[in-house]
Short mmCIF file of C-alpha atoms in Angstrom, two decimals:
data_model
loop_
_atom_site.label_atom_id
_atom_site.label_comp_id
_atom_site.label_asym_id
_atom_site.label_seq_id
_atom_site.Cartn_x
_atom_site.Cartn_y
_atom_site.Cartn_z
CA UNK A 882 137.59 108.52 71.23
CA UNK A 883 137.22 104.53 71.14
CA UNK A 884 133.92 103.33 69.54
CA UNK A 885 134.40 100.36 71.88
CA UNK A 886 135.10 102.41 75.07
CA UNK A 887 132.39 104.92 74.19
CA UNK A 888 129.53 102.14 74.85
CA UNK A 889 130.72 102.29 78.28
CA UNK A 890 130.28 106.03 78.60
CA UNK A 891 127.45 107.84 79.52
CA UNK A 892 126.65 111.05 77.99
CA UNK A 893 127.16 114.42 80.06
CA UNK A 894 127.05 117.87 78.90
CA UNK A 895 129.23 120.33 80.09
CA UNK A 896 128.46 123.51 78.36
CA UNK A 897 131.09 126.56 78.32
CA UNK A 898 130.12 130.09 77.21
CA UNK A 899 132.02 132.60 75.86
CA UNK A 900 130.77 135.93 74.39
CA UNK A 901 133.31 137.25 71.39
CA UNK A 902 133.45 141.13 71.71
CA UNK A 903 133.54 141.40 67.67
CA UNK A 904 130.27 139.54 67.23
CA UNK A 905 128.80 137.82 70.28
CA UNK A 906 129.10 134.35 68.89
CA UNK A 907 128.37 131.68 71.80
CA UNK A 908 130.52 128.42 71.38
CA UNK A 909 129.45 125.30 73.66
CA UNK A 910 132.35 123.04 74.51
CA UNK A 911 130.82 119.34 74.32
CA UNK A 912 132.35 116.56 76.94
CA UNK A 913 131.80 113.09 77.76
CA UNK A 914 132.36 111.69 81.00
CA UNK A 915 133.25 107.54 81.51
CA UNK A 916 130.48 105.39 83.17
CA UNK A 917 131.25 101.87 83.90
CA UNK A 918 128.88 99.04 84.59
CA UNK A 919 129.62 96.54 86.75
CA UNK A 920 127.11 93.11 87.58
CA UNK A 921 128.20 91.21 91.17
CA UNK A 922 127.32 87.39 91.53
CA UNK A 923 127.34 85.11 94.04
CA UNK A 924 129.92 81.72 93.51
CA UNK A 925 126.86 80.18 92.13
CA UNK A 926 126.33 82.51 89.11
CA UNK A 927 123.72 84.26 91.24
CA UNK A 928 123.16 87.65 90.41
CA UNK A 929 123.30 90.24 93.15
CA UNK A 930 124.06 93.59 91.97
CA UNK A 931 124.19 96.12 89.55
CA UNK A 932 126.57 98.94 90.13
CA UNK A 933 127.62 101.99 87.90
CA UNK A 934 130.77 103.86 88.41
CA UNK A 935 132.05 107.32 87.15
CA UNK A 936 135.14 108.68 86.19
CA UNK A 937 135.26 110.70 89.00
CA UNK A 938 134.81 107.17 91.13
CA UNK A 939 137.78 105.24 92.04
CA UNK A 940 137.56 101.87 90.81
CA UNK A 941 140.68 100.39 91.65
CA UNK A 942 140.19 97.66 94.73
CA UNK A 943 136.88 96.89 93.77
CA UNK A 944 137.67 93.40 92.51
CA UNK A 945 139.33 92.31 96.01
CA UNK A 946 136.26 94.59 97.76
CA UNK A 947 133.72 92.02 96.48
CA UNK A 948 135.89 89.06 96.35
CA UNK A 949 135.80 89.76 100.32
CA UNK A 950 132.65 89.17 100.51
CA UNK A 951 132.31 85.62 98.66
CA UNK A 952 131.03 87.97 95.18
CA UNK A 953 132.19 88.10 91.59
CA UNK A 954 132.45 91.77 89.80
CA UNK A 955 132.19 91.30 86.38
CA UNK A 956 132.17 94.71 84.51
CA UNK A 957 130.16 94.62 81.57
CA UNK A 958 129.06 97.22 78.52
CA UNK A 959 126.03 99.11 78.51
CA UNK A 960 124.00 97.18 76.96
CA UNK A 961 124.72 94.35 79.10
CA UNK A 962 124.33 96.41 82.12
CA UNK A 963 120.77 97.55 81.24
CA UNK A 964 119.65 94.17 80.08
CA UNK A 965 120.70 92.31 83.02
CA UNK A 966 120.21 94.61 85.88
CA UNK A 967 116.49 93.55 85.89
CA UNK A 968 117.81 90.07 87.13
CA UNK A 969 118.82 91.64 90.72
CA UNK A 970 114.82 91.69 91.44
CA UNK A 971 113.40 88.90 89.00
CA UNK A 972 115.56 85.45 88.34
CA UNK A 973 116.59 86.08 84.54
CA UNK A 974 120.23 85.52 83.95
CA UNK A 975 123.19 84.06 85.63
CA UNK A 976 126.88 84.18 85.23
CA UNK A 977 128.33 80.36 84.32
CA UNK A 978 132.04 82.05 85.06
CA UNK A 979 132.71 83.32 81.51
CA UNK A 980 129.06 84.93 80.24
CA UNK A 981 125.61 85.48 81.21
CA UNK A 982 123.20 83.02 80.30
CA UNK A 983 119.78 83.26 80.40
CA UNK A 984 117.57 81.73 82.22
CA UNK A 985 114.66 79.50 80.56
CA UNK A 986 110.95 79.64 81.44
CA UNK A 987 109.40 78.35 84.63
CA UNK A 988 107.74 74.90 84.01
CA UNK A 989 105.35 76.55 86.49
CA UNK A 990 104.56 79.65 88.87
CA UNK A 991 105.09 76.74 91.58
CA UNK A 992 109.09 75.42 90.43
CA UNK A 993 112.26 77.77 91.65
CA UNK A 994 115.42 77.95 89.99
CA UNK A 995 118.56 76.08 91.70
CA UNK A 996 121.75 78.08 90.88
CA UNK A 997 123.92 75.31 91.85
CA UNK A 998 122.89 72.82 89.08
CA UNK A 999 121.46 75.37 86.87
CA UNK A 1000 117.71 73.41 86.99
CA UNK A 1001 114.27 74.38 87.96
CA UNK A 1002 113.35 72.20 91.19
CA UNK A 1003 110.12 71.13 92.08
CA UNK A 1004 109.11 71.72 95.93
CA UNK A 1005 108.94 68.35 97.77
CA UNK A 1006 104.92 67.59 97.55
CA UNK A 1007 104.27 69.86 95.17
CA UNK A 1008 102.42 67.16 93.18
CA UNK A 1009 100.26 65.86 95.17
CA UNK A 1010 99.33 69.75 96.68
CA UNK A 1011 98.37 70.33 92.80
CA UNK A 1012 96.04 67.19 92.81
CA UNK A 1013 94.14 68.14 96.07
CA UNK A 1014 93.50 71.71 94.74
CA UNK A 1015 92.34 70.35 91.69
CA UNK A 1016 90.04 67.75 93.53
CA UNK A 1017 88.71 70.93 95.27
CA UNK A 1018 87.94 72.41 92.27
CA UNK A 1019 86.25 69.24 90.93
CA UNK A 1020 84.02 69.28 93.76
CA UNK A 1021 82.65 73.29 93.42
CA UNK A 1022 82.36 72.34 90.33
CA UNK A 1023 80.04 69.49 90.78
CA UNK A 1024 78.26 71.34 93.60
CA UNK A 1025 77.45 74.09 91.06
CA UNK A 1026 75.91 71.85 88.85
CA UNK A 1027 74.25 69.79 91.40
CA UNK A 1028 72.45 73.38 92.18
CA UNK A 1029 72.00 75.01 88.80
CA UNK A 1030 68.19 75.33 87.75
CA UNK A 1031 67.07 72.61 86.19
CA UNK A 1032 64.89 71.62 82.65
CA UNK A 1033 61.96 69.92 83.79
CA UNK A 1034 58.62 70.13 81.19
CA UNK A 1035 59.85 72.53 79.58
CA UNK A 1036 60.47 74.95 82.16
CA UNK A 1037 63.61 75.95 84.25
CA UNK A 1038 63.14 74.99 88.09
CA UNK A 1039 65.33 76.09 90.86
CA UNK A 1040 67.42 73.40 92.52
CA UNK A 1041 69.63 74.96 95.16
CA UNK A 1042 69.47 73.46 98.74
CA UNK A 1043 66.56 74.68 99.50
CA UNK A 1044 64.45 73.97 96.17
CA UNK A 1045 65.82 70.63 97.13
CA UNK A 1046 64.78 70.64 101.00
CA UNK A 1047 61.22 71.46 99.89
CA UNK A 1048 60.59 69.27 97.19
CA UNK A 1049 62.19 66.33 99.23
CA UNK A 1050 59.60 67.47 101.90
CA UNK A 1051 56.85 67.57 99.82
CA UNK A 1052 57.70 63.96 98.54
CA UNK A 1053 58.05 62.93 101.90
CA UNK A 1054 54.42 63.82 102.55
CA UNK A 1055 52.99 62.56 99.59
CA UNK A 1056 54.48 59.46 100.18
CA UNK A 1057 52.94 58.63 103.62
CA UNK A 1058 49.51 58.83 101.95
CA UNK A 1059 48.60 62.19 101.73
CA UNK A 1060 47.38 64.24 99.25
CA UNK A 1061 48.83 67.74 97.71
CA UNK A 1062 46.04 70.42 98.14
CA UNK A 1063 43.81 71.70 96.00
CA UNK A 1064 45.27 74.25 93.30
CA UNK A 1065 48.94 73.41 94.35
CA UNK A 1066 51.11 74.96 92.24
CA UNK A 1067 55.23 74.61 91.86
CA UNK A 1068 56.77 77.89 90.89
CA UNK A 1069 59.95 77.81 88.71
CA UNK A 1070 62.93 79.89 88.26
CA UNK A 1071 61.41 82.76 86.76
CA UNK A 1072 58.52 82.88 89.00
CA UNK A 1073 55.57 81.37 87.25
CA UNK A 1074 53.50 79.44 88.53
CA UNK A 1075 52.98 75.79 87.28
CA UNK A 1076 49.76 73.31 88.51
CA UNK A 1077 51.65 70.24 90.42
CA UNK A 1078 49.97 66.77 91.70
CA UNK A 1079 52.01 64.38 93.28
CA UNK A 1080 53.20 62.72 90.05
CA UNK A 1081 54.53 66.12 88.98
CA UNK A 1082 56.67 66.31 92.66
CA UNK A 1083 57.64 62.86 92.66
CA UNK A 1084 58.84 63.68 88.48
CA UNK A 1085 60.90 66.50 89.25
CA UNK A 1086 62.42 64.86 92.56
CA UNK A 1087 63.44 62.24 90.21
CA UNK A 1088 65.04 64.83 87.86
CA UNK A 1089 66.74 66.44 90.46
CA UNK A 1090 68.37 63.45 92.20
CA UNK A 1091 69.44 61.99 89.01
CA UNK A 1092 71.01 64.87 87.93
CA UNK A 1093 72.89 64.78 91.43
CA UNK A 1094 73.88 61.37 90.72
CA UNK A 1095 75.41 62.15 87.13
CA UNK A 1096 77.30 64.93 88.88
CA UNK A 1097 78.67 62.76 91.98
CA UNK A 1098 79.63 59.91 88.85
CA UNK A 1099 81.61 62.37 87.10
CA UNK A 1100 83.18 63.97 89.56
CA UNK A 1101 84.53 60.41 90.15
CA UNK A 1102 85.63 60.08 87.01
CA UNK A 1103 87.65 63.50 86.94
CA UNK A 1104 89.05 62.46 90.26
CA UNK A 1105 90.44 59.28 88.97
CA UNK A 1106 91.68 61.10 85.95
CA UNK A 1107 93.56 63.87 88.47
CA UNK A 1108 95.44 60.67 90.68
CA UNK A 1109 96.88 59.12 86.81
CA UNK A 1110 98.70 62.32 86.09
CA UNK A 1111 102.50 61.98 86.60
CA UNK A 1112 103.43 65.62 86.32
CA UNK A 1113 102.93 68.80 87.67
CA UNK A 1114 102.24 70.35 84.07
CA UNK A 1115 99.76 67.39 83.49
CA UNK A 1116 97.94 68.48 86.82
CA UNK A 1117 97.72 72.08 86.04
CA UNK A 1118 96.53 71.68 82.72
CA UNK A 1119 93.91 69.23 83.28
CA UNK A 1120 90.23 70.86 82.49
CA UNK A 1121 87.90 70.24 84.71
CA UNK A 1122 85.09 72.17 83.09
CA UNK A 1123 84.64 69.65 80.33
CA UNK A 1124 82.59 65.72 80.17
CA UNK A 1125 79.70 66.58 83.05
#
């Protein structure tokens, strides 16, 4: 048997029994049967298919059978066989007319591979679709912040939309002229109670809008950051968790 021809077989066992009458020795007749591998590509190096083929199958033909059909049947060992047969489902390899090559990494989930010039392409718009998403981002993220309890004398004070509602209420009233009542009291975040006048409204009012005004400015400044990128790799990279 040829070492080279025996990576194309695949191993069957066809076992034959024979009792001896003199001392009921079993022998076990041990035989191979051929397997070969085939890979089918489109003109373009494409891969298509991945086809094995017994002895017992007749081969002959199958050249001009796929060649009918605009395909290439390259037949290929083993190894090759199980190493590229994955590419029928997942891009990996294609066939340049003389061997497989692999195929190198995506830039990005978002770029396809061309099989006519052999390049990753990037879809028409692609760029500037990255840019919006990541402007949508920058603004959730500035909205969180906007809304995130916030440090005011030493305690933490809720500042969602409606912490904000009230208090801008409450300023509202105190500044037409009247007074907060007697024993007011502003509870924070973890529901204790704190004694407020009106400076203490107007003081965290302040805190709050500022803080919303820091946000809005660097938001701004991420935004203008996100139009400057030239590349799609630039784009998806770009942090927008960082300089608030």
């Amino acid at each position: 048997m040829d070492l080279v021809m025996a990576k194309h077989w695949w191993r069957f066992v066809c076992i034959y029994a024979s009792a001896s009458s003199s001392n009921n020795r079993v022998f076990l007749l041990i035989r191979t049967i051929m397997k070969t591998y085939y890979i089918t590509c489109k003109s373009n190096g494409e891969i298509t298919g991945a086809n094995e083929y017994s002895e017992f199958q007749n081969t002959s033909g199958l050249a001009e059978f796929y060649a009918s059909q605009g395909l290439t049947a390259v037949e290929v060992t083993e190894e090759e066989y199980q190493a590229l047969r994955g590419s029928t489902i997942e891009d990996t390899h294609y066939f340049d007319g003389t061997a497989f090559v692999q195929i190198p990494a995506k830039p990005s989930e978002y770029h396809y591979f061309d099989f006519s010039t052999k390049q990753y392409i990037e879809p028409a718009g692609l760029l500037d679709d990255l840019k919006s998403q990541k402007n949508d981002t920058i603004d959730k993220r500035r909205e969180t912040l906007s809304t995130a309890p916030i440090e005011f004398r030493g305690a933490m004070f809720d500042a969602d939309k409606t912490a904000q509602a009230n208090i801008s209420a409450w300023l509202n009233v105190i500044n037409s002229g009247a007074s907060v009542p007697k024993g007011f009291v502003w509870r924070d975040a973890t529901n204790v109670d704190h004694t407020a006048d009106a400076q203490f409204v107007r003081e965290l009012a302040t805190a709050m809008t500022m803080r919303g005004t820091a946000m809005y400015a660097a938001a701004w400044a991420h935004k203008a950051a996100v139009g400057a990128l030239q590349s799609v790799q630039d784009v998806l990279s770009y942090n927008v968790q960082a300089d608030w």
